[in-house]
């Protein structure tokens, strides 16, 4: 099956279940009114999540091991999100975050060492 066709079905199902969850948990809620509160971050997050999922599928097809790929991408994502938080949201970086990045990098080295 095409990767993108598979993703389309996956996200269509996720959309239906998300809408169902909205109506079950929000008494008298108006989902269209809620959509009007959307901002740029929601759109960008959708693009990023799609990219991550497609990347996972392509990596698996290229032969990455399931246990290695997950840990590698999560460590890289943690590092990227620290940078995004710093630049985009003016979050502070403290020594524990620096240490966490260092531990992620050391872990990536050992996981990917042949």
Short mmCIF file of N, CA and C in Angstrom, two decimals:
data_model
loop_
_atom_site.label_atom_id
_atom_site.label_comp_id
_atom_site.label_asym_id
_atom_site.label_seq_id
_atom_site.Cartn_x
_atom_site.Cartn_y
_atom_site.Cartn_z
N UNK A 1 0.86 -1.18 0.00
CA UNK A 1 0.00 0.00 0.00
C UNK A 1 0.90 1.24 0.00
N UNK A 2 0.47 2.24 -0.68
CA UNK A 2 1.19 3.51 -0.71
C UNK A 2 1.28 4.09 0.70
N UNK A 3 2.44 4.61 1.04
CA UNK A 3 2.65 5.22 2.35
C UNK A 3 1.64 6.34 2.60
N UNK A 4 1.42 7.15 1.59
CA UNK A 4 0.54 8.31 1.77
C UNK A 4 -0.94 7.91 1.81
N UNK A 5 -1.31 6.87 1.08
CA UNK A 5 -2.68 6.37 1.17
C UNK A 5 -2.92 5.80 2.57
N UNK A 6 -1.94 5.08 3.07
CA UNK A 6 -2.04 4.53 4.42
C UNK A 6 -2.17 5.64 5.46
N UNK A 7 -1.37 6.68 5.30
CA UNK A 7 -1.44 7.81 6.24
C UNK A 7 -2.80 8.51 6.15
N UNK A 8 -3.34 8.62 4.95
CA UNK A 8 -4.65 9.26 4.77
C UNK A 8 -5.73 8.50 5.53
N UNK A 9 -5.71 7.17 5.42
CA UNK A 9 -6.69 6.36 6.14
C UNK A 9 -6.46 6.48 7.65
N UNK A 10 -5.21 6.41 8.06
CA UNK A 10 -4.88 6.51 9.48
C UNK A 10 -5.41 7.80 10.08
N UNK A 11 -5.15 8.92 9.41
CA UNK A 11 -5.57 10.21 9.96
C UNK A 11 -7.07 10.45 9.79
N UNK A 12 -7.70 9.84 8.79
CA UNK A 12 -9.16 9.93 8.68
C UNK A 12 -9.81 9.24 9.88
N UNK A 13 -9.30 8.06 10.22
CA UNK A 13 -9.82 7.35 11.39
C UNK A 13 -9.55 8.15 12.66
N UNK A 14 -8.35 8.71 12.79
CA UNK A 14 -8.02 9.53 13.96
C UNK A 14 -8.93 10.75 14.04
N UNK A 15 -9.26 11.34 12.90
CA UNK A 15 -10.16 12.49 12.87
C UNK A 15 -11.55 12.11 13.36
N UNK A 16 -12.05 10.98 12.89
CA UNK A 16 -13.37 10.53 13.32
C UNK A 16 -13.41 10.27 14.83
N UNK A 17 -12.39 9.59 15.35
CA UNK A 17 -12.37 9.29 16.78
C UNK A 17 -12.16 10.55 17.61
N UNK A 18 -11.39 11.49 17.10
CA UNK A 18 -11.21 12.76 17.82
C UNK A 18 -12.51 13.54 17.88
N UNK A 19 -13.24 13.58 16.76
CA UNK A 19 -14.54 14.27 16.73
C UNK A 19 -15.51 13.58 17.68
N UNK A 20 -15.53 12.26 17.67
CA UNK A 20 -16.40 11.51 18.57
C UNK A 20 -16.05 11.82 20.02
N UNK A 21 -14.76 11.83 20.34
CA UNK A 21 -14.32 12.14 21.71
C UNK A 21 -14.73 13.56 22.09
N UNK A 22 -14.67 14.50 21.14
CA UNK A 22 -15.10 15.87 21.42
C UNK A 22 -16.57 15.89 21.84
N UNK A 23 -17.43 15.23 21.06
CA UNK A 23 -18.86 15.27 21.36
C UNK A 23 -19.22 14.49 22.62
N UNK A 24 -18.46 13.45 22.93
CA UNK A 24 -18.72 12.68 24.15
C UNK A 24 -18.30 13.47 25.40
N UNK A 25 -17.20 14.22 25.29
CA UNK A 25 -16.67 14.91 26.47
C UNK A 25 -17.10 16.36 26.60
N UNK A 26 -17.73 16.91 25.57
CA UNK A 26 -18.13 18.32 25.60
C UNK A 26 -19.63 18.40 25.39
N UNK A 27 -20.36 18.54 26.47
CA UNK A 27 -21.82 18.60 26.40
C UNK A 27 -22.25 19.89 25.71
N UNK A 28 -23.00 19.76 24.64
CA UNK A 28 -23.51 20.92 23.92
C UNK A 28 -22.43 21.72 23.20
N UNK A 29 -21.26 21.10 22.97
CA UNK A 29 -20.16 21.80 22.32
C UNK A 29 -20.40 21.99 20.84
N UNK A 30 -19.82 23.04 20.30
CA UNK A 30 -19.92 23.34 18.88
C UNK A 30 -18.52 23.21 18.29
N UNK A 31 -18.29 22.11 17.58
CA UNK A 31 -16.94 21.84 17.07
C UNK A 31 -16.51 22.88 16.05
N UNK A 32 -17.45 23.40 15.26
CA UNK A 32 -17.08 24.42 14.28
C UNK A 32 -16.63 25.71 14.97
N UNK A 33 -17.27 26.04 16.08
CA UNK A 33 -16.85 27.21 16.87
C UNK A 33 -15.45 26.98 17.42
N UNK A 34 -15.18 25.76 17.87
CA UNK A 34 -13.85 25.44 18.38
C UNK A 34 -12.79 25.56 17.29
N UNK A 35 -13.15 25.16 16.07
CA UNK A 35 -12.21 25.28 14.95
C UNK A 35 -11.80 26.74 14.72
N UNK A 36 -12.68 27.67 15.04
CA UNK A 36 -12.37 29.09 14.83
C UNK A 36 -11.26 29.57 15.77
N UNK A 37 -10.96 28.80 16.80
CA UNK A 37 -9.89 29.16 17.75
C UNK A 37 -8.52 28.65 17.32
N UNK A 38 -8.46 28.02 16.16
CA UNK A 38 -7.20 27.45 15.67
C UNK A 38 -6.18 28.55 15.43
N UNK A 39 -4.91 28.26 15.77
CA UNK A 39 -3.84 29.20 15.47
C UNK A 39 -2.75 28.48 14.67
N UNK A 40 -1.71 29.18 14.36
CA UNK A 40 -0.65 28.63 13.51
C UNK A 40 -0.01 27.38 14.12
N UNK A 41 0.08 27.31 15.44
CA UNK A 41 0.75 26.19 16.08
C UNK A 41 0.03 24.87 15.81
N UNK A 42 -1.29 24.90 15.76
CA UNK A 42 -2.06 23.69 15.49
C UNK A 42 -1.78 23.18 14.07
N UNK A 43 -1.71 24.09 13.12
CA UNK A 43 -1.44 23.72 11.73
C UNK A 43 -0.03 23.15 11.60
N UNK A 44 0.94 23.84 12.19
CA UNK A 44 2.33 23.39 12.12
C UNK A 44 2.49 22.04 12.80
N UNK A 45 1.83 21.85 13.93
CA UNK A 45 1.91 20.57 14.64
C UNK A 45 1.39 19.44 13.75
N UNK A 46 0.30 19.66 13.03
CA UNK A 46 -0.22 18.65 12.12
C UNK A 46 0.78 18.30 11.04
N UNK A 47 1.46 19.30 10.50
CA UNK A 47 2.48 19.06 9.48
C UNK A 47 3.64 18.27 10.06
N UNK A 48 4.09 18.66 11.25
CA UNK A 48 5.22 17.99 11.89
C UNK A 48 4.88 16.54 12.22
N UNK A 49 3.71 16.30 12.77
CA UNK A 49 3.31 14.93 13.11
C UNK A 49 3.24 14.07 11.86
N UNK A 50 2.68 14.61 10.79
CA UNK A 50 2.62 13.86 9.54
C UNK A 50 4.03 13.53 9.05
N UNK A 51 4.92 14.50 9.10
CA UNK A 51 6.30 14.27 8.69
C UNK A 51 6.98 13.20 9.53
N UNK A 52 6.75 13.23 10.83
CA UNK A 52 7.34 12.22 11.71
C UNK A 52 6.82 10.82 11.37
N UNK A 53 5.52 10.71 11.18
CA UNK A 53 4.93 9.40 10.89
C UNK A 53 5.41 8.85 9.55
N UNK A 54 5.44 9.70 8.53
CA UNK A 54 5.93 9.26 7.23
C UNK A 54 7.40 8.88 7.33
N UNK A 55 8.15 9.66 8.10
CA UNK A 55 9.56 9.34 8.31
C UNK A 55 9.75 7.98 8.97
N UNK A 56 8.90 7.66 9.94
CA UNK A 56 8.95 6.34 10.58
C UNK A 56 8.70 5.24 9.55
N UNK A 57 7.68 5.41 8.74
CA UNK A 57 7.35 4.39 7.74
C UNK A 57 8.52 4.20 6.78
N UNK A 58 9.08 5.30 6.27
CA UNK A 58 10.20 5.20 5.34
C UNK A 58 11.42 4.57 6.00
N UNK A 59 11.67 4.92 7.26
CA UNK A 59 12.82 4.35 7.96
C UNK A 59 12.66 2.84 8.15
N UNK A 60 11.45 2.41 8.52
CA UNK A 60 11.20 0.97 8.66
C UNK A 60 11.40 0.26 7.33
N UNK A 61 10.89 0.88 6.25
CA UNK A 61 11.06 0.28 4.93
C UNK A 61 12.52 0.23 4.52
N UNK A 62 13.33 1.17 5.03
CA UNK A 62 14.76 1.20 4.69
C UNK A 62 15.58 0.24 5.54
N UNK A 63 14.94 -0.39 6.55
CA UNK A 63 15.64 -1.41 7.31
C UNK A 63 16.03 -1.04 8.73
N UNK A 64 15.61 0.13 9.22
CA UNK A 64 15.91 0.46 10.61
C UNK A 64 15.21 -0.53 11.53
N UNK A 65 15.82 -0.81 12.64
CA UNK A 65 15.22 -1.69 13.64
C UNK A 65 14.21 -0.88 14.46
N UNK A 66 13.11 -1.50 14.81
CA UNK A 66 12.03 -0.82 15.53
C UNK A 66 12.55 -0.23 16.85
N UNK A 67 13.30 -0.99 17.61
CA UNK A 67 13.76 -0.51 18.92
C UNK A 67 14.77 0.62 18.80
N UNK A 68 15.59 0.62 17.78
CA UNK A 68 16.60 1.67 17.60
C UNK A 68 15.97 2.94 17.05
N UNK A 69 15.08 2.82 16.09
CA UNK A 69 14.47 3.99 15.46
C UNK A 69 13.69 4.82 16.47
N UNK A 70 12.89 4.18 17.28
CA UNK A 70 12.06 4.90 18.25
C UNK A 70 12.91 5.72 19.22
N UNK A 71 13.91 5.09 19.78
CA UNK A 71 14.77 5.79 20.75
C UNK A 71 15.54 6.93 20.07
N UNK A 72 16.05 6.68 18.87
CA UNK A 72 16.81 7.69 18.15
C UNK A 72 15.95 8.90 17.82
N UNK A 73 14.78 8.67 17.28
CA UNK A 73 13.93 9.81 16.91
C UNK A 73 13.43 10.57 18.13
N UNK A 74 13.13 9.88 19.21
CA UNK A 74 12.67 10.58 20.42
C UNK A 74 13.77 11.43 21.03
N UNK A 75 14.99 10.94 21.01
CA UNK A 75 16.11 11.73 21.54
C UNK A 75 16.35 12.97 20.68
N UNK A 76 16.33 12.79 19.36
CA UNK A 76 16.51 13.93 18.46
C UNK A 76 15.37 14.92 18.61
N UNK A 77 14.14 14.41 18.73
CA UNK A 77 12.98 15.28 18.91
C UNK A 77 13.08 16.09 20.20
N UNK A 78 13.55 15.48 21.27
CA UNK A 78 13.72 16.19 22.54
C UNK A 78 14.71 17.35 22.38
N UNK A 79 15.79 17.10 21.67
CA UNK A 79 16.79 18.15 21.45
C UNK A 79 16.21 19.28 20.60
N UNK A 80 15.50 18.92 19.52
CA UNK A 80 14.90 19.93 18.66
C UNK A 80 13.86 20.75 19.42
N UNK A 81 13.06 20.10 20.25
CA UNK A 81 12.04 20.83 21.00
C UNK A 81 12.63 21.79 22.03
N UNK A 82 13.78 21.46 22.58
CA UNK A 82 14.45 22.40 23.48
C UNK A 82 14.86 23.65 22.70
N UNK A 83 15.37 23.45 21.50
CA UNK A 83 15.76 24.59 20.66
C UNK A 83 14.54 25.41 20.25
N UNK A 84 13.46 24.73 19.85
CA UNK A 84 12.22 25.43 19.49
C UNK A 84 11.68 26.21 20.69
N UNK A 85 11.71 25.60 21.87
CA UNK A 85 11.26 26.29 23.07
C UNK A 85 12.08 27.53 23.36
N UNK A 86 13.37 27.42 23.16
CA UNK A 86 14.26 28.56 23.39
C UNK A 86 13.99 29.68 22.40
N UNK A 87 13.94 29.35 21.11
CA UNK A 87 13.79 30.37 20.07
C UNK A 87 12.33 30.84 19.94
N UNK A 88 11.41 29.91 19.88
CA UNK A 88 10.02 30.26 19.59
C UNK A 88 9.21 30.72 20.79
N UNK A 89 9.56 30.22 21.97
CA UNK A 89 8.75 30.52 23.16
C UNK A 89 9.55 31.18 24.28
N UNK A 90 10.79 31.48 24.01
CA UNK A 90 11.67 32.16 24.97
C UNK A 90 11.75 31.44 26.31
N UNK A 91 11.74 30.10 26.24
CA UNK A 91 11.91 29.30 27.45
C UNK A 91 13.37 29.34 27.88
N UNK A 92 13.58 29.15 29.14
CA UNK A 92 14.93 29.19 29.69
C UNK A 92 15.60 27.82 29.56
N UNK A 93 16.89 27.83 29.30
CA UNK A 93 17.67 26.60 29.32
C UNK A 93 18.48 26.59 30.61
N UNK A 94 18.33 25.51 31.38
CA UNK A 94 19.09 25.38 32.62
C UNK A 94 20.03 24.19 32.50
N UNK A 95 20.82 23.99 33.54
CA UNK A 95 21.84 22.93 33.49
C UNK A 95 21.23 21.55 33.38
N UNK A 96 20.05 21.34 33.93
CA UNK A 96 19.44 20.01 33.81
C UNK A 96 19.05 19.71 32.37
N UNK A 97 18.62 20.72 31.62
CA UNK A 97 18.30 20.51 30.21
C UNK A 97 19.57 20.27 29.40
N UNK A 98 20.63 21.00 29.70
CA UNK A 98 21.91 20.78 29.02
C UNK A 98 22.41 19.37 29.30
N UNK A 99 22.31 18.94 30.55
CA UNK A 99 22.72 17.59 30.91
C UNK A 99 21.85 16.55 30.20
N UNK A 100 20.55 16.82 30.10
CA UNK A 100 19.66 15.91 29.39
C UNK A 100 20.03 15.77 27.92
N UNK A 101 20.38 16.88 27.28
CA UNK A 101 20.81 16.84 25.89
C UNK A 101 22.09 16.02 25.76
N UNK A 102 23.02 16.23 26.69
CA UNK A 102 24.28 15.48 26.66
C UNK A 102 24.02 13.98 26.82
N UNK A 103 23.13 13.63 27.72
CA UNK A 103 22.79 12.22 27.92
C UNK A 103 22.14 11.64 26.67
N UNK A 104 21.25 12.41 26.04
CA UNK A 104 20.63 11.97 24.78
C UNK A 104 21.69 11.70 23.72
N UNK A 105 22.64 12.62 23.59
CA UNK A 105 23.68 12.45 22.57
C UNK A 105 24.57 11.25 22.85
N UNK A 106 24.92 11.04 24.11
CA UNK A 106 25.72 9.87 24.47
C UNK A 106 24.90 8.59 24.21
N UNK A 107 23.63 8.62 24.55
CA UNK A 107 22.77 7.46 24.28
C UNK A 107 22.66 7.17 22.81
N UNK A 108 22.51 8.22 22.00
CA UNK A 108 22.46 8.03 20.54
C UNK A 108 23.75 7.40 20.01
N UNK A 109 24.86 7.84 20.55
CA UNK A 109 26.14 7.26 20.13
C UNK A 109 26.16 5.75 20.40
N UNK A 110 25.79 5.36 21.63
CA UNK A 110 25.85 3.95 21.98
C UNK A 110 24.80 3.11 21.25
N UNK A 111 23.61 3.65 21.04
CA UNK A 111 22.57 2.90 20.35
C UNK A 111 22.95 2.64 18.89
N UNK A 112 23.56 3.63 18.26
CA UNK A 112 23.86 3.51 16.84
C UNK A 112 25.27 2.98 16.56
N UNK A 113 26.04 2.71 17.62
CA UNK A 113 27.37 2.16 17.47
C UNK A 113 27.25 0.72 16.99
N UNK A 114 27.99 0.40 15.97
CA UNK A 114 27.95 -0.97 15.42
C UNK A 114 29.00 -1.84 16.05
#
